[in-house]
GROMACS .gro file of C-alpha atoms in nm:
model
  350
    1UNK     CA    1  -9.210   4.434  10.623
    2UNK     CA    2  -8.994   4.190  10.649
    3UNK     CA    3  -9.069   3.885  10.444
    4UNK     CA    4  -9.034   3.542  10.637
    5UNK     CA    5  -8.980   3.238  10.404
    6UNK     CA    6  -8.890   2.843  10.477
    7UNK     CA    7  -8.665   2.681  10.258
    8UNK     CA    8  -8.563   2.307  10.357
    9UNK     CA    9  -8.697   2.357  10.732
   10UNK     CA   10  -8.465   2.685  10.744
   11UNK     CA   11  -8.674   3.000  10.845
   12UNK     CA   12  -8.509   3.307  10.695
   13UNK     CA   13  -8.624   3.655  10.737
   14UNK     CA   14  -8.562   3.878  10.452
   15UNK     CA   15  -8.595   4.289  10.494
   16UNK     CA   16  -8.474   4.480  10.165
   17UNK     CA   17  -8.558   4.831  10.135
   18UNK     CA   18  -8.425   5.196  10.265
   19UNK     CA   19  -8.358   5.237  10.605
   20UNK     CA   20  -8.394   4.887  10.711
   21UNK     CA   21  -8.080   4.913  10.973
   22UNK     CA   22  -8.310   5.070  11.193
   23UNK     CA   23  -8.482   4.771  11.252
   24UNK     CA   24  -8.172   4.561  11.327
   25UNK     CA   25  -8.223   4.591  11.732
   26UNK     CA   26  -8.595   4.490  11.719
   27UNK     CA   27  -8.499   4.194  11.477
   28UNK     CA   28  -8.203   4.063  11.728
   29UNK     CA   29  -8.448   4.053  12.055
   30UNK     CA   30  -8.613   3.804  11.803
   31UNK     CA   31  -8.665   3.516  12.030
   32UNK     CA   32  -8.520   3.282  11.751
   33UNK     CA   33  -8.190   3.531  11.751
   34UNK     CA   34  -8.132   3.670  12.109
   35UNK     CA   35  -8.354   3.719  12.409
   36UNK     CA   36  -8.116   3.949  12.583
   37UNK     CA   37  -7.910   4.121  12.309
   38UNK     CA   38  -7.591   3.968  12.386
   39UNK     CA   39  -7.448   3.929  12.036
   40UNK     CA   40  -7.091   3.967  11.841
   41UNK     CA   41  -7.108   4.210  11.572
   42UNK     CA   42  -6.818   4.183  11.296
   43UNK     CA   43  -6.836   4.494  11.076
   44UNK     CA   44  -6.601   4.545  10.773
   45UNK     CA   45  -6.413   4.878  10.685
   46UNK     CA   46  -6.616   5.146  10.565
   47UNK     CA   47  -7.022   5.133  10.545
   48UNK     CA   48  -6.954   4.863  10.805
   49UNK     CA   49  -6.820   5.061  11.048
   50UNK     CA   50  -7.079   5.354  10.989
   51UNK     CA   51  -7.347   5.117  11.063
   52UNK     CA   52  -7.217   4.993  11.371
   53UNK     CA   53  -7.192   5.339  11.516
   54UNK     CA   54  -7.559   5.429  11.478
   55UNK     CA   55  -7.631   5.073  11.635
   56UNK     CA   56  -7.837   5.083  11.997
   57UNK     CA   57  -7.759   4.750  12.094
   58UNK     CA   58  -7.688   4.795  12.473
   59UNK     CA   59  -7.515   4.423  12.514
   60UNK     CA   60  -7.379   4.419  12.171
   61UNK     CA   61  -6.968   4.376  12.130
   62UNK     CA   62  -6.885   4.519  11.822
   63UNK     CA   63  -6.541   4.381  11.628
   64UNK     CA   64  -6.342   4.517  11.349
   65UNK     CA   65  -6.223   4.300  11.056
   66UNK     CA   66  -6.009   4.404  10.774
   67UNK     CA   67  -5.941   4.052  10.586
   68UNK     CA   68  -6.169   3.789  10.517
   69UNK     CA   69  -5.956   3.453  10.550
   70UNK     CA   70  -5.987   3.125  10.721
   71UNK     CA   71  -5.724   3.194  10.969
   72UNK     CA   72  -5.932   3.545  11.120
   73UNK     CA   73  -6.257   3.360  11.101
   74UNK     CA   74  -6.125   3.057  11.302
   75UNK     CA   75  -5.960   3.301  11.578
   76UNK     CA   76  -6.305   3.468  11.598
   77UNK     CA   77  -6.494   3.157  11.640
   78UNK     CA   78  -6.272   3.061  11.892
   79UNK     CA   79  -6.317   3.350  12.104
   80UNK     CA   80  -6.716   3.333  12.047
   81UNK     CA   81  -6.685   2.996  12.228
   82UNK     CA   82  -6.500   3.149  12.480
   83UNK     CA   83  -6.759   3.409  12.545
   84UNK     CA   84  -7.150   3.431  12.626
   85UNK     CA   85  -7.317   3.562  12.298
   86UNK     CA   86  -7.685   3.444  12.135
   87UNK     CA   87  -7.580   3.548  11.801
   88UNK     CA   88  -7.315   3.671  11.552
   89UNK     CA   89  -7.425   3.962  11.319
   90UNK     CA   90  -7.203   4.050  11.010
   91UNK     CA   91  -7.213   4.387  10.843
   92UNK     CA   92  -7.022   4.507  10.526
   93UNK     CA   93  -6.972   4.356  10.207
   94UNK     CA   94  -6.920   3.979  10.103
   95UNK     CA   95  -6.602   3.923  10.250
   96UNK     CA   96  -6.689   4.021  10.608
   97UNK     CA   97  -7.041   3.845  10.555
   98UNK     CA   98  -6.860   3.539  10.436
   99UNK     CA   99  -6.612   3.556  10.719
  100UNK     CA  100  -6.903   3.578  10.985
  101UNK     CA  101  -7.079   3.299  10.833
  102UNK     CA  102  -6.789   3.057  10.857
  103UNK     CA  103  -6.707   3.180  11.218
  104UNK     CA  104  -7.064   3.168  11.326
  105UNK     CA  105  -7.096   2.780  11.193
  106UNK     CA  106  -6.751   2.691  11.397
  107UNK     CA  107  -6.910   2.858  11.695
  108UNK     CA  108  -7.245   2.701  11.676
  109UNK     CA  109  -7.413   3.056  11.688
  110UNK     CA  110  -7.691   3.182  11.440
  111UNK     CA  111  -7.567   3.434  11.215
  112UNK     CA  112  -7.748   3.762  11.095
  113UNK     CA  113  -7.611   3.917  10.781
  114UNK     CA  114  -7.653   4.297  10.718
  115UNK     CA  115  -7.553   4.349  10.349
  116UNK     CA  116  -7.392   4.691  10.265
  117UNK     CA  117  -7.323   4.592   9.883
  118UNK     CA  118  -7.484   4.357   9.634
  119UNK     CA  119  -7.158   4.240   9.472
  120UNK     CA  120  -7.225   3.873   9.494
  121UNK     CA  121  -7.460   3.557   9.601
  122UNK     CA  122  -7.292   3.496   9.943
  123UNK     CA  123  -7.557   3.706  10.099
  124UNK     CA  124  -7.774   3.424  10.190
  125UNK     CA  125  -7.572   3.115  10.069
  126UNK     CA  126  -7.467   2.847  10.270
  127UNK     CA  127  -7.112   2.902  10.101
  128UNK     CA  128  -6.849   3.119  10.249
  129UNK     CA  129  -6.564   3.221   9.983
  130UNK     CA  130  -6.250   3.264  10.215
  131UNK     CA  131  -5.886   3.294  10.128
  132UNK     CA  132  -5.641   3.013  10.318
  133UNK     CA  133  -5.265   3.023  10.240
  134UNK     CA  134  -5.319   3.285   9.970
  135UNK     CA  135  -5.566   3.057   9.729
  136UNK     CA  136  -5.954   3.101   9.787
  137UNK     CA  137  -6.148   2.835   9.856
  138UNK     CA  138  -6.562   2.766   9.913
  139UNK     CA  139  -6.643   2.612  10.234
  140UNK     CA  140  -6.981   2.470  10.347
  141UNK     CA  141  -7.175   2.702  10.620
  142UNK     CA  142  -7.509   2.742  10.798
  143UNK     CA  143  -7.706   3.005  10.611
  144UNK     CA  144  -7.804   3.319  10.787
  145UNK     CA  145  -8.116   3.319  10.986
  146UNK     CA  146  -8.180   3.656  10.887
  147UNK     CA  147  -8.055   3.919  10.569
  148UNK     CA  148  -8.100   4.272  10.572
  149UNK     CA  149  -8.014   4.493  10.278
  150UNK     CA  150  -8.044   4.868  10.339
  151UNK     CA  151  -8.100   5.057  10.000
  152UNK     CA  152  -7.939   5.363  10.143
  153UNK     CA  153  -7.600   5.192  10.200
  154UNK     CA  154  -7.588   4.986   9.872
  155UNK     CA  155  -7.667   5.317   9.665
  156UNK     CA  156  -7.335   5.446   9.828
  157UNK     CA  157  -7.110   5.168   9.752
  158UNK     CA  158  -6.871   5.137   9.439
  159UNK     CA  159  -7.125   5.083   9.147
  160UNK     CA  160  -6.872   4.814   9.020
  161UNK     CA  161  -6.989   4.621   9.312
  162UNK     CA  162  -7.355   4.657   9.233
  163UNK     CA  163  -7.275   4.589   8.851
  164UNK     CA  164  -7.105   4.272   8.986
  165UNK     CA  165  -7.422   4.136   9.159
  166UNK     CA  166  -7.560   4.152   8.791
  167UNK     CA  167  -7.284   3.933   8.652
  168UNK     CA  168  -7.304   3.691   8.926
  169UNK     CA  169  -7.674   3.626   8.906
  170UNK     CA  170  -7.657   3.578   8.569
  171UNK     CA  171  -7.416   3.325   8.562
  172UNK     CA  172  -7.685   3.122   8.725
  173UNK     CA  173  -7.794   3.048   8.343
  174UNK     CA  174  -7.445   2.859   8.258
  175UNK     CA  175  -7.430   2.705   8.589
  176UNK     CA  176  -7.751   2.530   8.509
  177UNK     CA  177  -7.677   2.419   8.193
  178UNK     CA  178  -7.370   2.272   8.331
  179UNK     CA  179  -7.566   2.103   8.608
  180UNK     CA  180  -7.791   1.953   8.322
  181UNK     CA  181  -7.490   1.845   8.102
  182UNK     CA  182  -7.336   1.669   8.433
  183UNK     CA  183  -7.673   1.512   8.445
  184UNK     CA  184  -7.697   1.391   8.068
  185UNK     CA  185  -7.312   1.272   8.081
  186UNK     CA  186  -7.293   1.071   8.368
  187UNK     CA  187  -7.601   1.083   8.556
  188UNK     CA  188  -7.567   1.323   8.816
  189UNK     CA  189  -7.879   1.426   9.006
  190UNK     CA  190  -8.007   1.763   8.936
  191UNK     CA  191  -8.232   1.912   9.208
  192UNK     CA  192  -8.516   2.086   9.009
  193UNK     CA  193  -8.654   2.296   9.281
  194UNK     CA  194  -8.260   2.446   9.329
  195UNK     CA  195  -8.290   2.461   8.934
  196UNK     CA  196  -8.602   2.673   8.978
  197UNK     CA  197  -8.472   2.894   9.211
  198UNK     CA  198  -8.160   2.966   9.052
  199UNK     CA  199  -8.316   3.005   8.679
  200UNK     CA  200  -8.579   3.280   8.831
  201UNK     CA  201  -8.286   3.451   8.998
  202UNK     CA  202  -8.135   3.503   8.666
  203UNK     CA  203  -8.426   3.550   8.439
  204UNK     CA  204  -8.550   3.819   8.678
  205UNK     CA  205  -8.248   4.028   8.605
  206UNK     CA  206  -8.113   3.947   8.278
  207UNK     CA  207  -8.379   4.150   8.046
  208UNK     CA  208  -8.429   4.422   8.263
  209UNK     CA  209  -8.380   4.767   8.119
  210UNK     CA  210  -8.322   4.976   8.389
  211UNK     CA  211  -8.016   4.983   8.603
  212UNK     CA  212  -7.823   4.979   8.953
  213UNK     CA  213  -7.930   5.355   8.996
  214UNK     CA  214  -8.286   5.291   9.009
  215UNK     CA  215  -8.449   5.131   9.341
  216UNK     CA  216  -8.675   4.885   9.166
  217UNK     CA  217  -8.374   4.718   8.997
  218UNK     CA  218  -8.176   4.740   9.342
  219UNK     CA  219  -8.460   4.565   9.469
  220UNK     CA  220  -8.481   4.280   9.192
  221UNK     CA  221  -8.104   4.248   9.211
  222UNK     CA  222  -8.121   4.195   9.594
  223UNK     CA  223  -8.410   3.925   9.587
  224UNK     CA  224  -8.223   3.751   9.327
  225UNK     CA  225  -7.880   3.729   9.508
  226UNK     CA  226  -8.080   3.606   9.821
  227UNK     CA  227  -8.286   3.340   9.605
  228UNK     CA  228  -7.965   3.247   9.430
  229UNK     CA  229  -7.856   3.166   9.823
  230UNK     CA  230  -8.157   2.970   9.875
  231UNK     CA  231  -8.119   2.766   9.569
  232UNK     CA  232  -7.772   2.664   9.691
  233UNK     CA  233  -7.925   2.610  10.041
  234UNK     CA  234  -8.172   2.342   9.853
  235UNK     CA  235  -7.890   2.154   9.643
  236UNK     CA  236  -7.686   2.143   9.932
  237UNK     CA  237  -7.396   2.299   9.757
  238UNK     CA  238  -7.305   2.594   9.507
  239UNK     CA  239  -7.408   2.354   9.194
  240UNK     CA  240  -7.695   2.558   9.058
  241UNK     CA  241  -7.517   2.873   9.085
  242UNK     CA  242  -7.179   2.786   9.014
  243UNK     CA  243  -7.054   2.598   8.688
  244UNK     CA  244  -6.742   2.629   8.432
  245UNK     CA  245  -6.773   2.995   8.496
  246UNK     CA  246  -6.671   2.990   8.837
  247UNK     CA  247  -6.433   2.746   8.770
  248UNK     CA  248  -6.246   3.025   8.522
  249UNK     CA  249  -6.322   3.290   8.768
  250UNK     CA  250  -6.142   3.106   9.077
  251UNK     CA  251  -5.822   3.033   8.826
  252UNK     CA  252  -5.802   3.386   8.752
  253UNK     CA  253  -5.820   3.460   9.133
  254UNK     CA  254  -5.557   3.222   9.170
  255UNK     CA  255  -5.337   3.336   8.898
  256UNK     CA  256  -5.363   3.665   8.821
  257UNK     CA  257  -5.521   3.802   9.176
  258UNK     CA  258  -5.667   4.135   9.184
  259UNK     CA  259  -5.773   4.141   8.828
  260UNK     CA  260  -6.153   4.209   8.902
  261UNK     CA  261  -6.445   4.194   9.142
  262UNK     CA  262  -6.604   3.836   9.155
  263UNK     CA  263  -6.903   3.892   8.969
  264UNK     CA  264  -6.739   4.086   8.669
  265UNK     CA  265  -6.519   3.776   8.659
  266UNK     CA  266  -6.867   3.554   8.679
  267UNK     CA  267  -7.016   3.735   8.385
  268UNK     CA  268  -6.715   3.690   8.154
  269UNK     CA  269  -6.689   3.336   8.272
  270UNK     CA  270  -7.071   3.260   8.175
  271UNK     CA  271  -7.030   3.447   7.841
  272UNK     CA  272  -6.712   3.225   7.718
  273UNK     CA  273  -6.848   2.887   7.869
  274UNK     CA  274  -7.215   2.955   7.729
  275UNK     CA  275  -7.027   3.042   7.377
  276UNK     CA  276  -6.797   2.732   7.430
  277UNK     CA  277  -7.119   2.509   7.473
  278UNK     CA  278  -7.256   2.665   7.147
  279UNK     CA  279  -7.586   2.780   7.290
  280UNK     CA  280  -7.607   3.130   7.089
  281UNK     CA  281  -7.927   3.230   7.251
  282UNK     CA  282  -7.780   3.229   7.606
  283UNK     CA  283  -7.452   3.411   7.472
  284UNK     CA  284  -7.668   3.691   7.306
  285UNK     CA  285  -7.880   3.714   7.615
  286UNK     CA  286  -7.584   3.729   7.845
  287UNK     CA  287  -7.370   3.955   7.612
  288UNK     CA  288  -7.665   4.210   7.599
  289UNK     CA  289  -7.669   4.231   7.954
  290UNK     CA  290  -7.314   4.249   8.032
  291UNK     CA  291  -7.331   4.518   7.756
  292UNK     CA  292  -7.600   4.709   7.929
  293UNK     CA  293  -7.436   4.726   8.230
  294UNK     CA  294  -7.122   4.787   8.105
  295UNK     CA  295  -6.966   4.508   8.267
  296UNK     CA  296  -6.672   4.305   8.108
  297UNK     CA  297  -6.713   4.081   7.819
  298UNK     CA  298  -6.372   3.979   7.695
  299UNK     CA  299  -6.020   3.914   7.839
  300UNK     CA  300  -5.913   4.265   7.732
  301UNK     CA  301  -6.196   4.420   7.920
  302UNK     CA  302  -6.079   4.242   8.239
  303UNK     CA  303  -5.683   4.359   8.129
  304UNK     CA  304  -5.591   4.007   8.059
  305UNK     CA  305  -5.405   3.886   7.756
  306UNK     CA  306  -5.570   3.583   7.572
  307UNK     CA  307  -5.299   3.405   7.668
  308UNK     CA  308  -5.334   3.476   8.039
  309UNK     CA  309  -5.735   3.389   7.975
  310UNK     CA  310  -5.618   3.054   7.829
  311UNK     CA  311  -5.382   2.979   8.097
  312UNK     CA  312  -5.670   3.012   8.329
  313UNK     CA  313  -5.936   2.833   8.144
  314UNK     CA  314  -5.664   2.534   8.111
  315UNK     CA  315  -5.637   2.548   8.519
  316UNK     CA  316  -6.001   2.606   8.570
  317UNK     CA  317  -6.103   2.246   8.608
  318UNK     CA  318  -5.836   2.189   8.885
  319UNK     CA  319  -6.020   2.441   9.081
  320UNK     CA  320  -6.349   2.202   9.147
  321UNK     CA  321  -6.196   1.851   9.064
  322UNK     CA  322  -6.521   1.708   9.141
  323UNK     CA  323  -6.713   1.933   8.932
  324UNK     CA  324  -6.843   1.852   8.567
  325UNK     CA  325  -6.937   2.122   8.339
  326UNK     CA  326  -6.834   2.208   7.970
  327UNK     CA  327  -6.492   2.240   8.037
  328UNK     CA  328  -6.451   1.885   8.188
  329UNK     CA  329  -6.695   1.780   7.891
  330UNK     CA  330  -6.478   1.931   7.605
  331UNK     CA  331  -6.144   1.826   7.799
  332UNK     CA  332  -5.931   2.084   7.532
  333UNK     CA  333  -5.584   2.079   7.483
  334UNK     CA  334  -5.375   2.393   7.579
  335UNK     CA  335  -5.362   2.450   7.207
  336UNK     CA  336  -5.740   2.386   7.161
  337UNK     CA  337  -5.814   2.608   7.454
  338UNK     CA  338  -5.583   2.864   7.286
  339UNK     CA  339  -5.748   2.845   6.974
  340UNK     CA  340  -6.105   2.864   7.105
  341UNK     CA  341  -5.985   3.197   7.342
  342UNK     CA  342  -5.895   3.381   7.000
  343UNK     CA  343  -6.215   3.278   6.828
  344UNK     CA  344  -6.403   3.422   7.126
  345UNK     CA  345  -6.244   3.730   7.160
  346UNK     CA  346  -6.287   3.793   6.789
  347UNK     CA  347  -6.644   3.683   6.822
  348UNK     CA  348  -6.721   3.927   7.098
  349UNK     CA  349  -6.442   4.202   7.100
  350UNK     CA  350  -6.526   4.547   6.976
   0.00000   0.00000   0.00000
């Protein structure tokens, strides 16, 4: 049964389980979404196209996407405004759903997310990560009015994507620590409800001993990723789920594109920033979780040299100029960053 949750006045229908895609047509008949089924459906390559082929939506218009950039999303929004649609449905992985969220926001349409993977917390978040002229940026968007996660399709996704979802969720722990640091150092206001959501999501995963092939774990991971999205919606920004760890992630994406998946980078970033902060317990917990799920832990695991990783750490604060994290707090020189990275690699290298 779908679970109806209300957060900051926004109704969000969440349906997680095997075979949930079969309920998409009835869901779209909900008067909050569409009274006549006049919807546009954006599908990504692979499983998204397969799902679209099984849908029995008489008045739906299927659109295919290969990219995930601002330009494509803007073009889609313009086409949506020129037509007559009640809603936009995004079916696929994170790039497809982010594109659909951005286009729906520009066109003023409610949006339904149908996730085929559990790679990161963008499933239900008010943030879209999109490329613009070769650089990825984060954009504020309206959160989906409904989220569907069909475990039959999730199990068929690349295992690296499911592992990446683990890395993204547990990085909440270091993001919260950075937010609390900003509160102490410069009086930044912290939203306690958002922190509770983000911490609950991370702690529901970090100590589990089952894994990405187990139904119970996948349900818990899906719930944690959605809960992270609700944390961001409550905070009005990505702050509870994005700290110095994500600054490093975005710097690596910019300097060394294609290095690893989003969640894999988030996991390494959260382990490094926890260690940099001197939080031994958090670093041990994150390290144990990354090890258990065979996620990268060091620059070498990512295929980066120590010098490359250090360059990303130096560049990281520039990716979020308005964000105060352990990186801005320490304000290390390039030489000091290199020393810390070498010490980190020695501490966690196998």
